[in-house]
């Protein structure tokens, strides 16, 4: 049975795992949803976003995330039968640095940083990630963004980039634990690349997949925790 202490590096998804992107999305889409005659459920809003984001990422993989989100906002408006001007779309794209961190993220990362090399593999642009970095508060050993790579997870190119990158850090694949919430973006492709993984199941008390697409069959997980705090506490205890 694997132990958290078997690894020397953690690669992290950020949005959905460390940053509460669903809260950021719900707030950012409120100018649209508040104009509707009937209230949309939280899951319906997030699933609409997921559909439009995933399609736009596949169609324009080199587009910077903040610009891509502006397009997503317009697509959501069209789906809802609403008209928007481009300035409103761009405001949504520019909101990513303001999305909140989960309450446990910064403290758990500070603990884990004492024991691992810490790597970002994120579907975001570099300027937007700066906002997250200020909230999370640690010095990362490597930051690999969609803007750097030119594509978005779950594209194989992103995992090829990660695996090449860890080599420059002196980390072997068997020493890396990929740590993420999204089955669709991270765990299904990560396992296909032979990566051990820790599922930070932030949505454990909710139905569906929220802001991520339904992955179909769930990937196997090496570890599962309901928060990053649980993972840090498990490492500290030495029991897992």
XYZ file of C-alpha atoms in Angstrom:
240
model
C 0.000 0.000 0.000
C 1.354 3.399 -0.987
C 2.241 5.992 1.638
C 2.250 9.763 1.167
C 5.842 9.660 2.356
C 6.850 7.563 -0.672
C 6.834 10.686 -2.881
C 9.195 13.630 -3.222
C 7.058 15.964 -5.371
C 3.436 17.012 -5.732
C 1.934 18.402 -8.928
C -1.201 20.445 -8.362
C -4.198 21.470 -10.284
C -5.083 24.893 -8.873
C -8.604 25.949 -9.869
C -11.094 23.669 -8.184
C -8.397 22.165 -5.969
C -6.745 25.136 -4.229
C -8.870 28.012 -5.530
C -12.670 27.876 -5.230
C -13.314 28.480 -8.901
C -16.963 27.486 -8.613
C -17.553 30.361 -6.176
C -15.712 32.674 -8.566
C -17.750 31.469 -11.528
C -21.079 31.789 -9.751
C -20.276 35.363 -8.715
C -18.945 36.263 -12.144
C -21.976 34.867 -13.970
C -24.491 36.573 -11.695
C -24.962 39.535 -14.079
C -26.384 36.938 -16.495
C -28.327 34.693 -14.144
C -29.901 37.654 -12.305
C -31.552 38.674 -15.589
C -33.425 35.383 -15.946
C -37.114 35.074 -15.142
C -36.585 31.684 -13.476
C -33.766 30.928 -11.055
C -31.111 28.467 -12.241
C -29.770 25.907 -9.800
C -26.131 26.127 -8.803
C -25.336 22.916 -10.661
C -27.127 24.086 -13.814
C -25.036 27.270 -13.873
C -21.782 25.376 -13.361
C -22.635 22.687 -15.907
C -23.452 25.373 -18.485
C -20.069 26.928 -17.850
C -18.324 23.563 -18.077
C -19.875 22.790 -21.462
C -18.902 26.119 -22.946
C -15.451 26.231 -21.379
C -14.522 22.717 -22.474
C -15.700 23.336 -26.047
C -13.857 26.642 -26.276
C -10.646 25.152 -24.897
C -10.802 22.371 -27.484
C -11.514 24.810 -30.320
C -8.961 27.491 -29.366
C -6.280 25.739 -27.293
C -3.725 28.531 -27.632
C -6.071 31.276 -26.422
C -5.079 32.820 -23.100
C -7.440 31.766 -20.309
C -8.695 35.248 -19.424
C -9.522 35.852 -23.110
C -11.061 32.395 -23.396
C -13.321 33.073 -20.406
C -14.624 36.210 -22.096
C -15.743 34.003 -24.978
C -17.248 31.501 -22.524
C -19.253 34.303 -20.919
C -20.652 35.306 -24.293
C -21.483 31.683 -25.158
C -23.319 31.302 -21.832
C -25.259 34.486 -22.548
C -26.222 33.153 -25.971
C -27.319 29.853 -24.434
C -29.550 31.797 -22.049
C -30.960 33.998 -24.809
C -29.335 37.152 -23.385
C -27.405 39.909 -25.120
C -24.105 41.195 -23.701
C -21.487 43.683 -24.797
C -17.856 42.636 -25.055
C -16.774 44.824 -22.130
C -18.985 42.741 -19.851
C -17.437 39.564 -21.257
C -13.933 40.887 -20.666
C -14.749 41.798 -17.075
C -15.582 38.177 -16.442
C -12.325 37.040 -18.033
C -10.404 39.486 -15.854
C -12.056 38.232 -12.639
C -9.887 35.113 -12.202
C -7.294 36.765 -9.910
C -10.149 37.624 -7.536
C -11.485 34.075 -7.213
C -11.142 32.986 -3.561
C -8.873 30.300 -2.185
C -10.373 27.456 -0.169
C -9.916 28.216 3.520
C -7.528 25.321 4.115
C -5.325 25.757 1.041
C -2.636 28.174 2.242
C -1.929 26.453 5.571
C -1.922 22.967 4.035
C 0.431 24.075 1.258
C 2.781 25.648 3.780
C 2.981 22.314 5.586
C 3.391 20.219 2.436
C 6.087 22.557 1.089
C 8.313 21.376 3.952
C 8.251 17.828 2.564
C 7.846 18.015 -1.217
C 8.843 19.859 -4.327
C 5.700 21.749 -5.317
C 4.633 22.026 -8.960
C 1.686 23.758 -10.647
C -0.045 22.261 -13.707
C -2.902 24.663 -14.348
C -5.408 25.523 -17.080
C -4.807 29.230 -16.662
C -2.682 32.093 -17.958
C 0.317 33.470 -16.115
C -1.171 36.832 -15.155
C -4.307 35.209 -13.740
C -2.219 32.721 -11.767
C -0.413 35.592 -10.055
C -3.652 36.324 -8.214
C -3.843 32.752 -6.957
C -0.165 32.720 -6.034
C -0.617 35.699 -3.727
C -3.462 33.929 -1.914
C -1.678 30.583 -1.652
C 1.513 32.082 -0.279
C 4.248 29.547 -1.055
C 7.253 29.549 -3.369
C 6.532 27.030 -6.122
C 9.340 24.911 -7.532
C 7.796 25.010 -11.018
C 4.723 26.595 -12.601
C 3.364 25.116 -15.838
C 0.340 26.955 -17.205
C -1.854 26.439 -20.249
C -0.401 29.690 -21.586
C 3.113 28.191 -21.394
C 2.049 24.889 -22.927
C -0.323 26.100 -25.632
C -3.152 23.723 -24.732
C -5.537 22.860 -21.919
C -5.888 19.737 -19.809
C -6.955 17.008 -20.435
C -4.821 17.366 -23.594
C -1.934 14.903 -23.632
C 0.409 17.763 -24.459
C -0.031 19.172 -20.951
C 1.000 15.918 -19.302
C 3.942 15.507 -21.672
C 5.040 18.984 -20.599
C 4.711 18.056 -16.921
C 6.683 14.851 -17.326
C 9.476 16.620 -19.195
C 9.501 19.356 -16.592
C 9.915 17.115 -13.578
C 13.026 15.672 -15.161
C 14.688 19.095 -14.946
C 13.846 19.095 -11.221
C 15.466 15.703 -10.696
C 12.109 14.050 -9.989
C 11.243 10.632 -11.423
C 7.659 9.833 -12.407
C 7.333 7.297 -9.587
C 8.244 10.045 -7.103
C 5.459 12.388 -8.267
C 1.935 12.455 -6.832
C -0.560 14.351 -8.976
C -2.963 16.184 -6.666
C -6.254 17.505 -8.017
C -10.038 17.679 -7.755
C -11.089 17.184 -11.382
C -11.530 13.683 -12.693
C -12.006 15.049 -16.226
C -9.040 17.411 -16.407
C -6.553 15.587 -14.188
C -7.177 12.112 -12.863
C -8.352 10.333 -16.002
C -5.464 11.648 -18.156
C -3.015 11.468 -15.258
C -3.679 7.780 -14.669
C -3.426 7.163 -18.418
C 0.111 8.542 -18.099
C 0.955 6.237 -15.208
C 0.830 8.890 -12.490
C -0.094 8.098 -8.922
C -2.720 10.532 -7.722
C -4.417 12.142 -4.762
C -8.059 13.069 -5.328
C -8.947 16.182 -3.353
C -12.681 15.599 -3.552
C -13.956 19.086 -2.794
C -17.402 18.223 -4.176
C -17.868 15.154 -1.967
C -21.081 16.536 -0.450
C -22.580 17.674 -3.774
C -24.109 15.932 -6.746
C -22.531 15.847 -10.184
C -19.257 17.297 -11.408
C -20.033 20.994 -11.191
C -17.722 23.118 -13.321
C -15.976 20.124 -14.891
C -17.282 17.812 -17.571
C -18.524 14.337 -16.672
C -15.461 12.113 -17.243
C -17.470 8.952 -17.796
C -15.713 6.165 -15.921
C -13.887 7.494 -12.864
C -10.143 7.006 -12.669
C -8.599 4.887 -9.956
C -7.086 6.932 -7.155
C -4.022 6.224 -5.056
C -5.374 8.433 -2.252
C -8.636 10.279 -1.651
C -9.196 13.197 0.701
C -12.100 15.612 1.064
C -9.791 18.611 1.527
C -6.126 19.514 1.284
C -6.120 19.882 5.068
C -7.008 16.181 5.329
C -4.079 15.315 3.102
C -1.637 17.399 5.139
C -2.921 15.880 8.375
C -2.591 12.370 6.931
C 1.029 13.042 6.013
C 1.765 14.534 9.441
C 0.252 11.529 11.191
C 2.355 9.107 9.172
C -0.598 6.673 9.028
C -1.160 7.043 5.264
